[in-house]
Amino acid sequence: QVQLVESGGGLVTPGGSLRLSCAASDSLFAFNTMGWYRQAPGKTRELVAGISSAGSTTYADSVKGRFTVSTDYSKNAIYLQMRDLKSEDTAVYYCNAKEIINIPGGEDADEFDFWGQGTQVTVSS
C-alpha cells in the first residue's frame, strides 16, 4: 500500500515561515491529485492546498497568497511552503494523495485516499 511520511512541522512565531515535506513510497505519477489538509483541535479536517497531476492548484481562502503547494516527481515528494504564518494556522497537517480509477463500463469512478500520519505546526509568540 502507498505510504506517505510528513516532516518539517514545528514551532514558529507569527509572521514566520515553515516548509512541510511529504515523501511518498510510490511515484507521484500514480496519483490524480495531491496536497495537504489540516485539523485543529475541535475542528474538522479541511483542505489547505491541492495540486493535480496536470499542475493545477487550489487553496483554501484563508491561506491564499501565503501558502504554496508543489511537487517534485524525481523525489516522490510533495511540499507545502508556508509563509506569514498566523496563530490560526496552528493544526496537525496531513499529506494526502488521491488515486481515481475509472472502470470501463462502470457507472462510477472509485477514489482511493492515502494519508500521512500528520505533523504538528504550532504558531505562537
CSV table of C-alpha atoms in Angstrom, one decimal:
chain,number,residue,atom,x,y,z
A,1,GLN,CA,0.0,0.0,0.0
A,2,VAL,CA,1.1,3.6,-0.6
A,3,GLN,CA,2.8,5.2,2.4
A,4,LEU,CA,3.1,9.0,2.9
A,5,VAL,CA,5.5,10.4,5.5
A,6,GLU,CA,5.4,14.1,6.5
A,7,SER,CA,8.2,16.1,8.0
A,8,GLY,CA,9.1,19.8,8.7
A,9,GLY,CA,6.5,20.7,11.3
A,10,GLY,CA,7.4,22.5,14.4
A,11,LEU,CA,7.0,25.7,16.4
A,12,VAL,CA,7.2,29.1,14.7
A,13,THR,CA,6.4,32.7,15.7
A,14,PRO,CA,3.7,34.7,13.9
A,15,GLY,CA,4.9,36.0,10.6
A,16,GLY,CA,7.4,33.2,10.2
A,17,SER,CA,7.8,30.6,7.6
A,18,LEU,CA,7.9,26.8,7.5
A,19,ARG,CA,8.2,24.2,4.8
A,20,LEU,CA,6.5,20.8,5.1
A,21,SER,CA,7.6,17.8,3.1
A,22,CYS,CA,5.8,14.6,2.2
A,23,ALA,CA,7.7,11.6,1.0
A,24,ALA,CA,5.7,9.1,-1.0
A,25,SER,CA,6.6,5.4,-1.3
A,26,ASP,CA,5.3,5.4,-4.9
A,27,SER,CA,5.8,7.5,-7.9
A,28,LEU,CA,3.6,10.6,-7.9
A,29,PHE,CA,2.5,9.6,-11.4
A,30,ALA,CA,0.2,7.1,-9.6
A,31,PHE,CA,-1.9,9.9,-8.2
A,32,ASN,CA,-4.5,12.2,-9.7
A,33,THR,CA,-4.3,14.9,-7.0
A,34,MET,CA,-2.0,15.5,-4.1
A,35,GLY,CA,-2.0,18.1,-1.4
A,36,TRP,CA,-2.4,19.0,2.3
A,37,TYR,CA,-5.2,19.0,4.8
A,38,ARG,CA,-5.1,20.3,8.4
A,39,GLN,CA,-7.1,19.7,11.5
A,40,ALA,CA,-7.1,22.0,14.5
A,41,PRO,CA,-8.3,20.9,18.0
A,42,GLY,CA,-12.1,20.7,18.0
A,43,LYS,CA,-12.3,21.4,14.3
A,44,THR,CA,-13.0,19.2,11.2
A,45,ARG,CA,-10.3,18.4,8.8
A,46,GLU,CA,-10.1,20.9,5.9
A,47,LEU,CA,-8.3,21.1,2.6
A,48,VAL,CA,-5.5,23.6,2.7
A,49,ALA,CA,-3.9,23.2,-0.7
A,50,GLY,CA,-4.2,20.7,-3.6
A,51,ILE,CA,-2.3,20.1,-6.8
A,52,SER,CA,-3.5,18.0,-9.7
A,53,SER,CA,-1.4,15.7,-12.0
A,54,ALA,CA,-1.7,18.5,-14.6
A,55,GLY,CA,-0.2,21.0,-12.3
A,56,SER,CA,-3.4,22.9,-11.4
A,57,THR,CA,-3.5,24.2,-7.8
A,58,THR,CA,-6.3,25.1,-5.4
A,59,TYR,CA,-6.1,26.8,-2.0
A,60,ALA,CA,-8.3,27.5,1.0
A,61,ASP,CA,-9.3,31.1,1.1
A,62,SER,CA,-7.6,31.5,4.4
A,63,VAL,CA,-4.2,30.6,3.0
A,64,LYS,CA,-4.3,32.1,-0.5
A,65,GLY,CA,-1.2,34.3,-1.1
A,66,ARG,CA,0.7,32.8,1.8
A,67,PHE,CA,0.9,29.1,1.1
A,68,THR,CA,2.4,27.3,-1.9
A,69,VAL,CA,2.0,23.7,-2.8
A,70,SER,CA,4.4,22.0,-5.1
A,71,THR,CA,5.7,18.6,-6.2
A,72,ASP,CA,9.0,17.0,-7.2
A,73,TYR,CA,8.3,13.9,-9.2
A,74,SER,CA,12.0,12.9,-9.3
A,75,LYS,CA,12.0,12.7,-5.5
A,76,ASN,CA,8.4,11.4,-5.0
A,77,ALA,CA,7.8,14.5,-2.8
A,78,ILE,CA,5.0,16.9,-2.1
A,79,TYR,CA,5.8,20.2,-0.4
A,80,LEU,CA,3.9,22.9,1.3
A,81,GLN,CA,5.7,26.2,1.7
A,82,MET,CA,4.1,28.3,4.3
A,83,ARG,CA,4.9,32.0,4.9
A,84,ASP,CA,3.4,34.8,7.0
A,85,LEU,CA,2.1,32.2,9.4
A,86,LYS,CA,-0.7,33.1,11.8
A,87,SER,CA,-1.9,31.6,15.1
A,88,GLU,CA,-5.0,30.3,13.3
A,89,ASP,CA,-2.7,28.2,11.1
A,90,THR,CA,-1.9,26.0,14.2
A,91,ALA,CA,-3.0,22.5,13.4
A,92,VAL,CA,-1.9,19.0,12.5
A,93,TYR,CA,-1.1,18.9,8.9
A,94,TYR,CA,-1.7,15.8,6.8
A,95,CYS,CA,-0.3,14.9,3.4
A,96,ASN,CA,-2.8,13.4,1.0
A,97,ALA,CA,-2.8,11.7,-2.3
A,98,LYS,CA,-5.8,10.5,-4.3
A,99,GLU,CA,-6.0,7.8,-7.0
A,100,ILE,CA,-9.1,7.8,-9.1
A,101,ILE,CA,-9.8,4.6,-11.0
A,102,ASN,CA,-12.4,4.5,-13.8
A,103,ILE,CA,-13.7,1.1,-14.6
A,104,PRO,CA,-14.6,0.6,-18.2
A,105,GLY,CA,-18.4,0.2,-18.5
A,106,GLY,CA,-18.9,1.2,-14.9
A,107,GLU,CA,-21.2,3.9,-13.7
A,108,ASP,CA,-18.9,5.4,-11.0
A,109,ALA,CA,-15.3,6.1,-10.5
A,110,ASP,CA,-13.6,4.8,-7.4
A,111,GLU,CA,-11.4,7.1,-5.4
A,112,PHE,CA,-8.7,5.9,-3.1
A,113,ASP,CA,-7.3,8.2,-0.5
A,114,PHE,CA,-3.9,7.9,1.1
A,115,TRP,CA,-2.8,9.8,4.2
A,116,GLY,CA,0.3,10.6,6.1
A,117,GLN,CA,0.4,10.3,9.9
A,118,GLY,CA,0.4,14.1,10.3
A,119,THR,CA,2.9,16.7,11.5
A,120,GLN,CA,2.2,19.4,14.1
A,121,VAL,CA,2.5,23.0,13.2
A,122,THR,CA,2.3,25.5,16.1
A,123,VAL,CA,2.3,29.2,15.5
A,124,SER,CA,2.7,31.1,18.8
A,125,SER,CA,4.6,34.0,20.3
